[in-house]
Amino acid sequence: MVRLTRVQQQARTRAAVLAAAREEFAEHGFVPAKVDRIADRAELTRGAVYSNFPSKRALYLAVLIDQIEKGATGEPRASVSPSSRVDALGVFARVWLERLPLVGDSAPGGRLQLRSLDGVFEDEHGPAVLAQLARLEALLLAIALERGAPARQVRLAELVLTLLDGAGHRAETSPGFGDPFDVAHACRHLGTIDLKDTWAPPHLPYVAPARTCADAWTIPEGLVDQISGDPVDLADGLVVVLGAGRLGVAEEAVRSAKPGEQVTVVVVTGDAEETGRLVRLRVSDAVGCLRRVFAPEAWQHVRLVLDDDALVASAIGLTNPGDDTESAVSVRNGVIVARADGRGAGYAAGARRREATS
């Protein structure tokens, strides 16, 4: 009999906990689920469950992430983006709506399929992070829609995601109500509306300028772009480190960059077990849908890194990064040439970079 290594045993225990938790949440839902029953299902002790996941909430988020990652295996990715904004929104809506439970599915199982967070976050922090994540999701969709478009598409993306989220909530509270094809058609129709979208945050003129410098740094290895799945090299471009509570300002960095310039948004958090998992869940879910609709070049100048271990944050000199972190550096040929911290950091570093190359 082959003896398992400690790492293999830990992996087996973790897999058993996830499988048992998935059954428990699918049968009972998040709130009524019991950690003791999960331990019994996995034939483990309660302590073994908590040694892998510090809370029921962290375990629930891990189950949803595992569900998304396994579902993404083998899914085809788009090789060509839809030819028009209208078609793109119709396809995106249909892909998103595939998560809706079928009539006859159990209510707890349907909520699990919907990635429902109802009752999971009852404090103020969770909803605040979700609001920031919603803005990041809208930005990613908007960037894809803006290819060939004459104007900013963030408001349109926000409307589409609001409609889809509403359809998901309705499916959760009233299973079988409404027709998903009607929802997809409505999303498609939104693409015909001219919202006269503009981008002019009133605080930007008052943002402190970035500081010029010439700082050598050790570029972290092994980073992966969540959008494309490709390795990330931070030897050149704008690097913006944002806490989970500041993700909405990612657009400032994207808009401040010159056309064709690389922008890398790096996400950090002060609580990897819960907030970090929430970020990974929503990012994985959104990106999974987007990849099936748009070709990779839709985001060729924007990358998204989840810095769970604060490798990038530490490399640029940040100590104790958390959910309120907002910092940016401009990198040229492997050297940091400008730094900015605090509100508007991404915009300030991007503006300094434009000045230096104009």
PDB file of N, CA, C and O in Angstrom, residues 126-199:
ATOM      1  N   GLY A 126     -19.279  42.973   3.449  1.00  0.00           N
ATOM      2  CA  GLY A 126     -19.535  42.123   2.291  1.00  0.00           C
ATOM      3  C   GLY A 126     -20.255  42.852   1.165  1.00  0.00           C
ATOM      4  O   GLY A 126     -19.786  42.861   0.023  1.00  0.00           O
ATOM      5  N   PRO A 127     -21.406  43.497   1.442  1.00  0.00           N
ATOM      6  CA  PRO A 127     -22.101  44.241   0.391  1.00  0.00           C
ATOM      7  C   PRO A 127     -21.261  45.369  -0.196  1.00  0.00           C
ATOM      8  O   PRO A 127     -21.356  45.665  -1.392  1.00  0.00           O
ATOM      9  N   ALA A 128     -20.431  46.008   0.631  1.00  0.00           N
ATOM     10  CA  ALA A 128     -19.573  47.085   0.120  1.00  0.00           C
ATOM     11  C   ALA A 128     -18.579  46.533  -0.893  1.00  0.00           C
ATOM     12  O   ALA A 128     -18.332  47.144  -1.941  1.00  0.00           O
ATOM     13  N   VAL A 129     -17.996  45.374  -0.604  1.00  0.00           N
ATOM     14  CA  VAL A 129     -17.063  44.747  -1.547  1.00  0.00           C
ATOM     15  C   VAL A 129     -17.801  44.299  -2.805  1.00  0.00           C
ATOM     16  O   VAL A 129     -17.296  44.445  -3.924  1.00  0.00           O
ATOM     17  N   LEU A 130     -18.998  43.765  -2.643  1.00  0.00           N
ATOM     18  CA  LEU A 130     -19.784  43.342  -3.796  1.00  0.00           C
ATOM     19  C   LEU A 130     -20.085  44.520  -4.725  1.00  0.00           C
ATOM     20  O   LEU A 130     -20.089  44.370  -5.953  1.00  0.00           O
ATOM     21  N   ALA A 131     -20.339  45.687  -4.150  1.00  0.00           N
ATOM     22  CA  ALA A 131     -20.588  46.872  -4.970  1.00  0.00           C
ATOM     23  C   ALA A 131     -19.354  47.231  -5.789  1.00  0.00           C
ATOM     24  O   ALA A 131     -19.451  47.603  -6.970  1.00  0.00           O
ATOM     25  N   GLN A 132     -18.181  47.127  -5.181  1.00  0.00           N
ATOM     26  CA  GLN A 132     -16.941  47.399  -5.904  1.00  0.00           C
ATOM     27  C   GLN A 132     -16.697  46.348  -6.990  1.00  0.00           C
ATOM     28  O   GLN A 132     -16.248  46.671  -8.097  1.00  0.00           O
ATOM     29  N   LEU A 133     -16.993  45.100  -6.689  1.00  0.00           N
ATOM     30  CA  LEU A 133     -16.841  44.040  -7.677  1.00  0.00           C
ATOM     31  C   LEU A 133     -17.783  44.241  -8.857  1.00  0.00           C
ATOM     32  O   LEU A 133     -17.412  43.972 -10.007  1.00  0.00           O
ATOM     33  N   ALA A 134     -18.995  44.719  -8.587  1.00  0.00           N
ATOM     34  CA  ALA A 134     -19.946  44.973  -9.666  1.00  0.00           C
ATOM     35  C   ALA A 134     -19.395  46.026 -10.628  1.00  0.00           C
ATOM     36  O   ALA A 134     -19.551  45.921 -11.851  1.00  0.00           O
ATOM     37  N   ARG A 135     -18.732  47.038 -10.099  1.00  0.00           N
ATOM     38  CA  ARG A 135     -18.147  48.068 -10.954  1.00  0.00           C
ATOM     39  C   ARG A 135     -16.992  47.505 -11.779  1.00  0.00           C
ATOM     40  O   ARG A 135     -16.816  47.860 -12.945  1.00  0.00           O
ATOM     41  N   LEU A 136     -16.206  46.616 -11.177  1.00  0.00           N
ATOM     42  CA  LEU A 136     -15.113  45.987 -11.919  1.00  0.00           C
ATOM     43  C   LEU A 136     -15.669  45.091 -13.030  1.00  0.00           C
ATOM     44  O   LEU A 136     -15.157  45.096 -14.165  1.00  0.00           O
ATOM     45  N   GLU A 137     -16.701  44.329 -12.728  1.00  0.00           N
ATOM     46  CA  GLU A 137     -17.320  43.465 -13.732  1.00  0.00           C
ATOM     47  C   GLU A 137     -17.860  44.285 -14.895  1.00  0.00           C
ATOM     48  O   GLU A 137     -17.699  43.910 -16.067  1.00  0.00           O
ATOM     49  N   ALA A 138     -18.507  45.405 -14.583  1.00  0.00           N
ATOM     50  CA  ALA A 138     -19.033  46.274 -15.630  1.00  0.00           C
ATOM     51  C   ALA A 138     -17.908  46.835 -16.493  1.00  0.00           C
ATOM     52  O   ALA A 138     -18.042  46.948 -17.716  1.00  0.00           O
ATOM     53  N   LEU A 139     -16.795  47.184 -15.862  1.00  0.00           N
ATOM     54  CA  LEU A 139     -15.660  47.703 -16.622  1.00  0.00           C
ATOM     55  C   LEU A 139     -15.132  46.658 -17.596  1.00  0.00           C
ATOM     56  O   LEU A 139     -14.847  46.973 -18.767  1.00  0.00           O
ATOM     57  N   LEU A 140     -14.990  45.409 -17.142  1.00  0.00           N
ATOM     58  CA  LEU A 140     -14.475  44.357 -18.020  1.00  0.00           C
ATOM     59  C   LEU A 140     -15.403  44.128 -19.211  1.00  0.00           C
ATOM     60  O   LEU A 140     -14.943  43.958 -20.347  1.00  0.00           O
ATOM     61  N   LEU A 141     -16.713  44.123 -18.968  1.00  0.00           N
ATOM     62  CA  LEU A 141     -17.662  43.976 -20.071  1.00  0.00           C
ATOM     63  C   LEU A 141     -17.594  45.187 -20.998  1.00  0.00           C
ATOM     64  O   LEU A 141     -17.604  45.058 -22.225  1.00  0.00           O
ATOM     65  N   ALA A 142     -17.500  46.374 -20.421  1.00  0.00           N
ATOM     66  CA  ALA A 142     -17.458  47.598 -21.220  1.00  0.00           C
ATOM     67  C   ALA A 142     -16.224  47.643 -22.127  1.00  0.00           C
ATOM     68  O   ALA A 142     -16.311  48.048 -23.291  1.00  0.00           O
ATOM     69  N   ILE A 143     -15.073  47.234 -21.602  1.00  0.00           N
ATOM     70  CA  ILE A 143     -13.845  47.243 -22.409  1.00  0.00           C
ATOM     71  C   ILE A 143     -14.025  46.374 -23.647  1.00  0.00           C
ATOM     72  O   ILE A 143     -13.619  46.747 -24.758  1.00  0.00           O
ATOM     73  N   ALA A 144     -14.658  45.213 -23.476  1.00  0.00           N
ATOM     74  CA  ALA A 144     -14.901  44.336 -24.622  1.00  0.00           C
ATOM     75  C   ALA A 144     -15.869  44.982 -25.612  1.00  0.00           C
ATOM     76  O   ALA A 144     -15.681  44.891 -26.832  1.00  0.00           O
ATOM     77  N   LEU A 145     -16.895  45.661 -25.109  1.00  0.00           N
ATOM     78  CA  LEU A 145     -17.873  46.307 -25.976  1.00  0.00           C
ATOM     79  C   LEU A 145     -17.297  47.511 -26.701  1.00  0.00           C
ATOM     80  O   LEU A 145     -17.761  47.876 -27.782  1.00  0.00           O
ATOM     81  N   GLU A 146     -16.291  48.137 -26.120  1.00  0.00           N
ATOM     82  CA  GLU A 146     -15.741  49.372 -26.686  1.00  0.00           C
ATOM     83  C   GLU A 146     -14.829  49.147 -27.888  1.00  0.00           C
ATOM     84  O   GLU A 146     -14.462  50.105 -28.566  1.00  0.00           O
ATOM     85  N   ARG A 147     -14.489  47.925 -28.159  1.00  0.00           N
ATOM     86  CA  ARG A 147     -13.664  47.681 -29.346  1.00  0.00           C
ATOM     87  C   ARG A 147     -14.441  48.087 -30.592  1.00  0.00           C
ATOM     88  O   ARG A 147     -15.452  47.496 -30.943  1.00  0.00           O
ATOM     89  N   GLY A 148     -13.996  49.118 -31.240  1.00  0.00           N
ATOM     90  CA  GLY A 148     -14.683  49.613 -32.425  1.00  0.00           C
ATOM     91  C   GLY A 148     -15.820  50.555 -32.112  1.00  0.00           C
ATOM     92  O   GLY A 148     -16.454  51.093 -33.019  1.00  0.00           O
ATOM     93  N   ALA A 149     -16.110  50.775 -30.823  1.00  0.00           N
ATOM     94  CA  ALA A 149     -17.185  51.692 -30.446  1.00  0.00           C
ATOM     95  C   ALA A 149     -16.626  53.104 -30.290  1.00  0.00           C
ATOM     96  O   ALA A 149     -15.485  53.289 -29.895  1.00  0.00           O
ATOM     97  N   PRO A 150     -17.420  54.121 -30.583  1.00  0.00           N
ATOM     98  CA  PRO A 150     -16.919  55.493 -30.510  1.00  0.00           C
ATOM     99  C   PRO A 150     -16.910  56.080 -29.110  1.00  0.00           C
ATOM    100  O   PRO A 150     -16.380  57.169 -28.902  1.00  0.00           O
ATOM    101  N   ALA A 151     -17.508  55.408 -28.133  1.00  0.00           N
ATOM    102  CA  ALA A 151     -17.649  56.023 -26.809  1.00  0.00           C
ATOM    103  C   ALA A 151     -17.558  54.986 -25.714  1.00  0.00           C
ATOM    104  O   ALA A 151     -17.576  53.776 -25.938  1.00  0.00           O
ATOM    105  N   ARG A 152     -17.478  55.483 -24.501  1.00  0.00           N
ATOM    106  CA  ARG A 152     -17.449  54.667 -23.293  1.00  0.00           C
ATOM    107  C   ARG A 152     -18.742  53.868 -23.171  1.00  0.00           C
ATOM    108  O   ARG A 152     -19.827  54.368 -23.463  1.00  0.00           O
ATOM    109  N   GLN A 153     -18.624  52.615 -22.725  1.00  0.00           N
ATOM    110  CA  GLN A 153     -19.791  51.734 -22.660  1.00  0.00           C
ATOM    111  C   GLN A 153     -20.063  51.210 -21.248  1.00  0.00           C
ATOM    112  O   GLN A 153     -20.759  50.219 -21.083  1.00  0.00           O
ATOM    113  N   VAL A 154     -19.542  51.885 -20.224  1.00  0.00           N
ATOM    114  CA  VAL A 154     -19.684  51.378 -18.867  1.00  0.00           C
ATOM    115  C   VAL A 154     -21.134  51.437 -18.389  1.00  0.00           C
ATOM    116  O   VAL A 154     -21.636  50.489 -17.763  1.00  0.00           O
ATOM    117  N   ARG A 155     -21.822  52.513 -18.653  1.00  0.00           N
ATOM    118  CA  ARG A 155     -23.222  52.605 -18.217  1.00  0.00           C
ATOM    119  C   ARG A 155     -24.063  51.515 -18.867  1.00  0.00           C
ATOM    120  O   ARG A 155     -24.949  50.925 -18.226  1.00  0.00           O
ATOM    121  N   LEU A 156     -23.811  51.247 -20.133  1.00  0.00           N
ATOM    122  CA  LEU A 156     -24.527  50.178 -20.819  1.00  0.00           C
ATOM    123  C   LEU A 156     -24.227  48.833 -20.156  1.00  0.00           C
ATOM    124  O   LEU A 156     -25.139  48.047 -19.895  1.00  0.00           O
ATOM    125  N   ALA A 157     -22.954  48.581 -19.866  1.00  0.00           N
ATOM    126  CA  ALA A 157     -22.578  47.328 -19.208  1.00  0.00           C
ATOM    127  C   ALA A 157     -23.251  47.208 -17.845  1.00  0.00           C
ATOM    128  O   ALA A 157     -23.713  46.127 -17.458  1.00  0.00           O
ATOM    129  N   GLU A 158     -23.311  48.302 -17.104  1.00  0.00           N
ATOM    130  CA  GLU A 158     -23.964  48.282 -15.794  1.00  0.00           C
ATOM    131  C   GLU A 158     -25.438  47.944 -15.917  1.00  0.00           C
ATOM    132  O   GLU A 158     -25.989  47.188 -15.107  1.00  0.00           O
ATOM    133  N   LEU A 159     -26.107  48.499 -16.939  1.00  0.00           N
ATOM    134  CA  LEU A 159     -27.527  48.213 -17.137  1.00  0.00           C
ATOM    135  C   LEU A 159     -27.757  46.742 -17.463  1.00  0.00           C
ATOM    136  O   LEU A 159     -28.677  46.103 -16.938  1.00  0.00           O
ATOM    137  N   VAL A 160     -26.920  46.196 -18.335  1.00  0.00           N
ATOM    138  CA  VAL A 160     -27.065  44.792 -18.722  1.00  0.00           C
ATOM    139  C   VAL A 160     -26.857  43.882 -17.521  1.00  0.00           C
ATOM    140  O   VAL A 160     -27.647  42.954 -17.282  1.00  0.00           O
ATOM    141  N   LEU A 161     -25.812  44.145 -16.739  1.00  0.00           N
ATOM    142  CA  LEU A 161     -25.552  43.312 -15.566  1.00  0.00           C
ATOM    143  C   LEU A 161     -26.648  43.459 -14.515  1.00  0.00           C
ATOM    144  O   LEU A 161     -26.984  42.491 -13.814  1.00  0.00           O
ATOM    145  N   THR A 162     -27.220  44.648 -14.404  1.00  0.00           N
ATOM    146  CA  THR A 162     -28.335  44.847 -13.472  1.00  0.00           C
ATOM    147  C   THR A 162     -29.539  44.011 -13.888  1.00  0.00           C
ATOM    148  O   THR A 162     -30.199  43.366 -13.051  1.00  0.00           O
ATOM    149  N   LEU A 163     -29.835  43.996 -15.178  1.00  0.00           N
ATOM    150  CA  LEU A 163     -30.958  43.209 -15.680  1.00  0.00           C
ATOM    151  C   LEU A 163     -30.718  41.715 -15.458  1.00  0.00           C
ATOM    152  O   LEU A 163     -31.611  40.985 -15.008  1.00  0.00           O
ATOM    153  N   LEU A 164     -29.503  41.257 -15.722  1.00  0.00           N
ATOM    154  CA  LEU A 164     -29.198  39.843 -15.547  1.00  0.00           C
ATOM    155  C   LEU A 164     -29.217  39.449 -14.068  1.00  0.00           C
ATOM    156  O   LEU A 164     -29.735  38.380 -13.715  1.00  0.00           O
ATOM    157  N   ASP A 165     -28.656  40.297 -13.214  1.00  0.00           N
ATOM    158  CA  ASP A 165     -28.699  40.010 -11.778  1.00  0.00           C
ATOM    159  C   ASP A 165     -30.144  39.957 -11.281  1.00  0.00           C
ATOM    160  O   ASP A 165     -30.494  39.135 -10.425  1.00  0.00           O
ATOM    161  N   GLY A 166     -30.986  40.856 -11.815  1.00  0.00           N
ATOM    162  CA  GLY A 166     -32.396  40.847 -11.445  1.00  0.00           C
ATOM    163  C   GLY A 166     -33.090  39.565 -11.872  1.00  0.00           C
ATOM    164  O   GLY A 166     -33.912  39.008 -11.135  1.00  0.00           O
ATOM    165  N   ALA A 167     -32.730  39.074 -13.065  1.00  0.00           N
ATOM    166  CA  ALA A 167     -33.306  37.815 -13.539  1.00  0.00           C
ATOM    167  C   ALA A 167     -32.875  36.662 -12.636  1.00  0.00           C
ATOM    168  O   ALA A 167     -33.667  35.757 -12.337  1.00  0.00           O
ATOM    169  N   GLY A 168     -31.620  36.711 -12.179  1.00  0.00           N
ATOM    170  CA  GLY A 168     -31.147  35.671 -11.270  1.00  0.00           C
ATOM    171  C   GLY A 168     -31.873  35.717  -9.940  1.00  0.00           C
ATOM    172  O   GLY A 168     -32.248  34.682  -9.382  1.00  0.00           O
ATOM    173  N   HIS A 169     -32.077  36.919  -9.417  1.00  0.00           N
ATOM    174  CA  HIS A 169     -32.791  37.056  -8.140  1.00  0.00           C
ATOM    175  C   HIS A 169     -34.232  36.584  -8.276  1.00  0.00           C
ATOM    176  O   HIS A 169     -34.762  35.908  -7.383  1.00  0.00           O
ATOM    177  N   ARG A 170     -34.869  36.919  -9.400  1.00  0.00           N
ATOM    178  CA  ARG A 170     -36.249  36.478  -9.613  1.00  0.00           C
ATOM    179  C   ARG A 170     -36.318  34.959  -9.708  1.00  0.00           C
ATOM    180  O   ARG A 170     -37.231  34.327  -9.151  1.00  0.00           O
ATOM    181  N   ALA A 171     -35.338  34.348 -10.363  1.00  0.00           N
ATOM    182  CA  ALA A 171     -35.316  32.892 -10.476  1.00  0.00           C
ATOM    183  C   ALA A 171     -35.122  32.239  -9.116  1.00  0.00           C
ATOM    184  O   ALA A 171     -35.607  31.128  -8.874  1.00  0.00           O
ATOM    185  N   GLU A 172     -34.425  32.944  -8.232  1.00  0.00           N
ATOM    186  CA  GLU A 172     -34.182  32.409  -6.892  1.00  0.00           C
ATOM    187  C   GLU A 172     -35.432  32.485  -6.022  1.00  0.00           C
ATOM    188  O   GLU A 172     -35.740  31.551  -5.279  1.00  0.00           O
ATOM    189  N   THR A 173     -36.162  33.593  -6.137  1.00  0.00           N
ATOM    190  CA  THR A 173     -37.342  33.777  -5.288  1.00  0.00           C
ATOM    191  C   THR A 173     -38.615  33.227  -5.904  1.00  0.00           C
ATOM    192  O   THR A 173     -39.555  32.866  -5.188  1.00  0.00           O
ATOM    193  N   SER A 174     -38.658  33.178  -7.242  1.00  0.00           N
ATOM    194  CA  SER A 174     -39.848  32.681  -7.944  1.00  0.00           C
ATOM    195  C   SER A 174     -39.424  31.756  -9.073  1.00  0.00           C
ATOM    196  O   SER A 174     -39.435  32.154 -10.251  1.00  0.00           O
ATOM    197  N   PRO A 175     -38.994  30.527  -8.763  1.00  0.00           N
ATOM    198  CA  PRO A 175     -38.491  29.606  -9.793  1.00  0.00           C
ATOM    199  C   PRO A 175     -39.491  29.410 -10.926  1.00  0.00           C
ATOM    200  O   PRO A 175     -40.689  29.234 -10.689  1.00  0.00           O
ATOM    201  N   GLY A 176     -38.992  29.485 -12.164  1.00  0.00           N
ATOM    202  CA  GLY A 176     -39.848  29.265 -13.325  1.00  0.00           C
ATOM    203  C   GLY A 176     -40.530  30.499 -13.842  1.00  0.00           C
ATOM    204  O   GLY A 176     -41.160  30.464 -14.912  1.00  0.00           O
ATOM    205  N   PHE A 177     -40.426  31.611 -13.103  1.00  0.00           N
ATOM    206  CA  PHE A 177     -41.084  32.843 -13.551  1.00  0.00           C
ATOM    207  C   PHE A 177     -40.284  33.481 -14.684  1.00  0.00           C
ATOM    208  O   PHE A 177     -39.069  33.601 -14.603  1.00  0.00           O
ATOM    209  N   GLY A 178     -40.977  33.914 -15.735  1.00  0.00           N
ATOM    210  CA  GLY A 178     -40.327  34.634 -16.818  1.00  0.00           C
ATOM    211  C   GLY A 178     -39.630  33.715 -17.808  1.00  0.00           C
ATOM    212  O   GLY A 178     -39.453  32.526 -17.577  1.00  0.00           O
ATOM    213  N   ASP A 179     -39.259  34.296 -18.941  1.00  0.00           N
ATOM    214  CA  ASP A 179     -38.626  33.558 -20.025  1.00  0.00           C
ATOM    215  C   ASP A 179     -37.210  34.082 -20.226  1.00  0.00           C
ATOM    216  O   ASP A 179     -37.020  35.256 -20.557  1.00  0.00           O
ATOM    217  N   PRO A 180     -36.184  33.242 -20.038  1.00  0.00           N
ATOM    218  CA  PRO A 180     -34.806  33.696 -20.216  1.00  0.00           C
ATOM    219  C   PRO A 180     -34.542  34.264 -21.604  1.00  0.00           C
ATOM    220  O   PRO A 180     -33.703  35.157 -21.764  1.00  0.00           O
ATOM    221  N   PHE A 181     -35.247  33.745 -22.616  1.00  0.00           N
ATOM    222  CA  PHE A 181     -35.039  34.262 -23.973  1.00  0.00           C
ATOM    223  C   PHE A 181     -35.500  35.716 -24.079  1.00  0.00           C
ATOM    224  O   PHE A 181     -34.918  36.509 -24.816  1.00  0.00           O
ATOM    225  N   ASP A 182     -36.549  36.059 -23.329  1.00  0.00           N
ATOM    226  CA  ASP A 182     -36.996  37.452 -23.311  1.00  0.00           C
ATOM    227  C   ASP A 182     -35.944  38.346 -22.657  1.00  0.00           C
ATOM    228  O   ASP A 182     -35.704  39.472 -23.096  1.00  0.00           O
ATOM    229  N   VAL A 183     -35.326  37.838 -21.608  1.00  0.00           N
ATOM    230  CA  VAL A 183     -34.279  38.611 -20.925  1.00  0.00           C
ATOM    231  C   VAL A 183     -33.098  38.827 -21.863  1.00  0.00           C
ATOM    232  O   VAL A 183     -32.549  39.932 -21.959  1.00  0.00           O
ATOM    233  N   ALA A 184     -32.699  37.771 -22.568  1.00  0.00           N
ATOM    234  CA  ALA A 184     -31.582  37.897 -23.511  1.00  0.00           C
ATOM    235  C   ALA A 184     -31.922  38.886 -24.623  1.00  0.00           C
ATOM    236  O   ALA A 184     -31.080  39.697 -25.038  1.00  0.00           O
ATOM    237  N   HIS A 185     -33.173  38.844 -25.089  1.00  0.00           N
ATOM    238  CA  HIS A 185     -33.600  39.775 -26.130  1.00  0.00           C
ATOM    239  C   HIS A 185     -33.573  41.210 -25.608  1.00  0.00           C
ATOM    240  O   HIS A 185     -33.175  42.149 -26.318  1.00  0.00           O
ATOM    241  N   ALA A 186     -33.988  41.398 -24.362  1.00  0.00           N
ATOM    242  CA  ALA A 186     -33.970  42.740 -23.764  1.00  0.00           C
ATOM    243  C   ALA A 186     -32.540  43.260 -23.649  1.00  0.00           C
ATOM    244  O   ALA A 186     -32.270  44.443 -23.913  1.00  0.00           O
ATOM    245  N   CYS A 187     -31.608  42.388 -23.242  1.00  0.00           N
ATOM    246  CA  CYS A 187     -30.196  42.798 -23.156  1.00  0.00           C
ATOM    247  C   CYS A 187     -29.675  43.185 -24.532  1.00  0.00           C
ATOM    248  O   CYS A 187     -28.917  44.162 -24.682  1.00  0.00           O
ATOM    249  N   ARG A 188     -30.055  42.427 -25.518  1.00  0.00           N
ATOM    250  CA  ARG A 188     -29.639  42.736 -26.886  1.00  0.00           C
ATOM    251  C   ARG A 188     -30.165  44.104 -27.309  1.00  0.00           C
ATOM    252  O   ARG A 188     -29.452  44.901 -27.923  1.00  0.00           O
ATOM    253  N   HIS A 189     -31.413  44.382 -26.962  1.00  0.00           N
ATOM    254  CA  HIS A 189     -32.025  45.656 -27.328  1.00  0.00           C
ATOM    255  C   HIS A 189     -31.335  46.830 -26.647  1.00  0.00           C
ATOM    256  O   HIS A 189     -31.245  47.929 -27.213  1.00  0.00           O
ATOM    257  N   LEU A 190     -30.828  46.620 -25.429  1.00  0.00           N
ATOM    258  CA  LEU A 190     -30.126  47.696 -24.727  1.00  0.00           C
ATOM    259  C   LEU A 190     -28.929  48.194 -25.542  1.00  0.00           C
ATOM    260  O   LEU A 190     -28.531  49.355 -25.415  1.00  0.00           O
ATOM    261  N   GLY A 191     -28.378  47.318 -26.365  1.00  0.00           N
ATOM    262  CA  GLY A 191     -27.240  47.706 -27.184  1.00  0.00           C
ATOM    263  C   GLY A 191     -27.575  48.731 -28.242  1.00  0.00           C
ATOM    264  O   GLY A 191     -26.667  49.347 -28.831  1.00  0.00           O
ATOM    265  N   THR A 192     -28.862  48.956 -28.493  1.00  0.00           N
ATOM    266  CA  THR A 192     -29.269  49.943 -29.503  1.00  0.00           C
ATOM    267  C   THR A 192     -29.461  51.330 -28.904  1.00  0.00           C
ATOM    268  O   THR A 192     -29.708  52.293 -29.629  1.00  0.00           O
ATOM    269  N   ILE A 193     -29.357  51.444 -27.582  1.00  0.00           N
ATOM    270  CA  ILE A 193     -29.616  52.714 -26.909  1.00  0.00           C
ATOM    271  C   ILE A 193     -28.330  53.516 -26.777  1.00  0.00           C
ATOM    272  O   ILE A 193     -27.297  52.993 -26.341  1.00  0.00           O
ATOM    273  N   ASP A 194     -28.382  54.781 -27.149  1.00  0.00           N
ATOM    274  CA  ASP A 194     -27.235  55.676 -27.000  1.00  0.00           C
ATOM    275  C   ASP A 194     -27.372  56.400 -25.668  1.00  0.00           C
ATOM    276  O   ASP A 194     -28.208  57.289 -25.509  1.00  0.00           O
ATOM    277  N   LEU A 195     -26.527  56.034 -24.706  1.00  0.00           N
ATOM    278  CA  LEU A 195     -26.633  56.597 -23.362  1.00  0.00           C
ATOM    279  C   LEU A 195     -25.797  57.866 -23.170  1.00  0.00           C
ATOM    280  O   LEU A 195     -25.797  58.443 -22.081  1.00  0.00           O
ATOM    281  N   LYS A 196     -25.080  58.292 -24.224  1.00  0.00           N
ATOM    282  CA  LYS A 196     -24.241  59.498 -24.124  1.00  0.00           C
ATOM    283  C   LYS A 196     -23.313  59.389 -22.910  1.00  0.00           C
ATOM    284  O   LYS A 196     -23.191  60.298 -22.102  1.00  0.00           O
ATOM    285  N   ASP A 197     -22.656  58.238 -22.800  1.00  0.00           N
ATOM    286  CA  ASP A 197     -21.815  57.971 -21.638  1.00  0.00           C
ATOM    287  C   ASP A 197     -20.543  58.803 -21.677  1.00  0.00           C
ATOM    288  O   ASP A 197     -19.875  58.898 -22.705  1.00  0.00           O
ATOM    289  N   THR A 198     -20.216  59.402 -20.567  1.00  0.00           N
ATOM    290  CA  THR A 198     -18.990  60.190 -20.455  1.00  0.00           C
ATOM    291  C   THR A 198     -18.229  59.767 -19.199  1.00  0.00           C
ATOM    292  O   THR A 198     -18.790  59.144 -18.303  1.00  0.00           O
ATOM    293  N   TRP A 199     -16.962  60.140 -19.162  1.00  0.00           N
ATOM    294  CA  TRP A 199     -16.137  59.803 -17.999  1.00  0.00           C
ATOM    295  C   TRP A 199     -15.416  61.066 -17.550  1.00  0.00           C
ATOM    296  O   TRP A 199     -14.493  61.543 -18.225  1.00  0.00           O
TER     297      TRP A 199
END
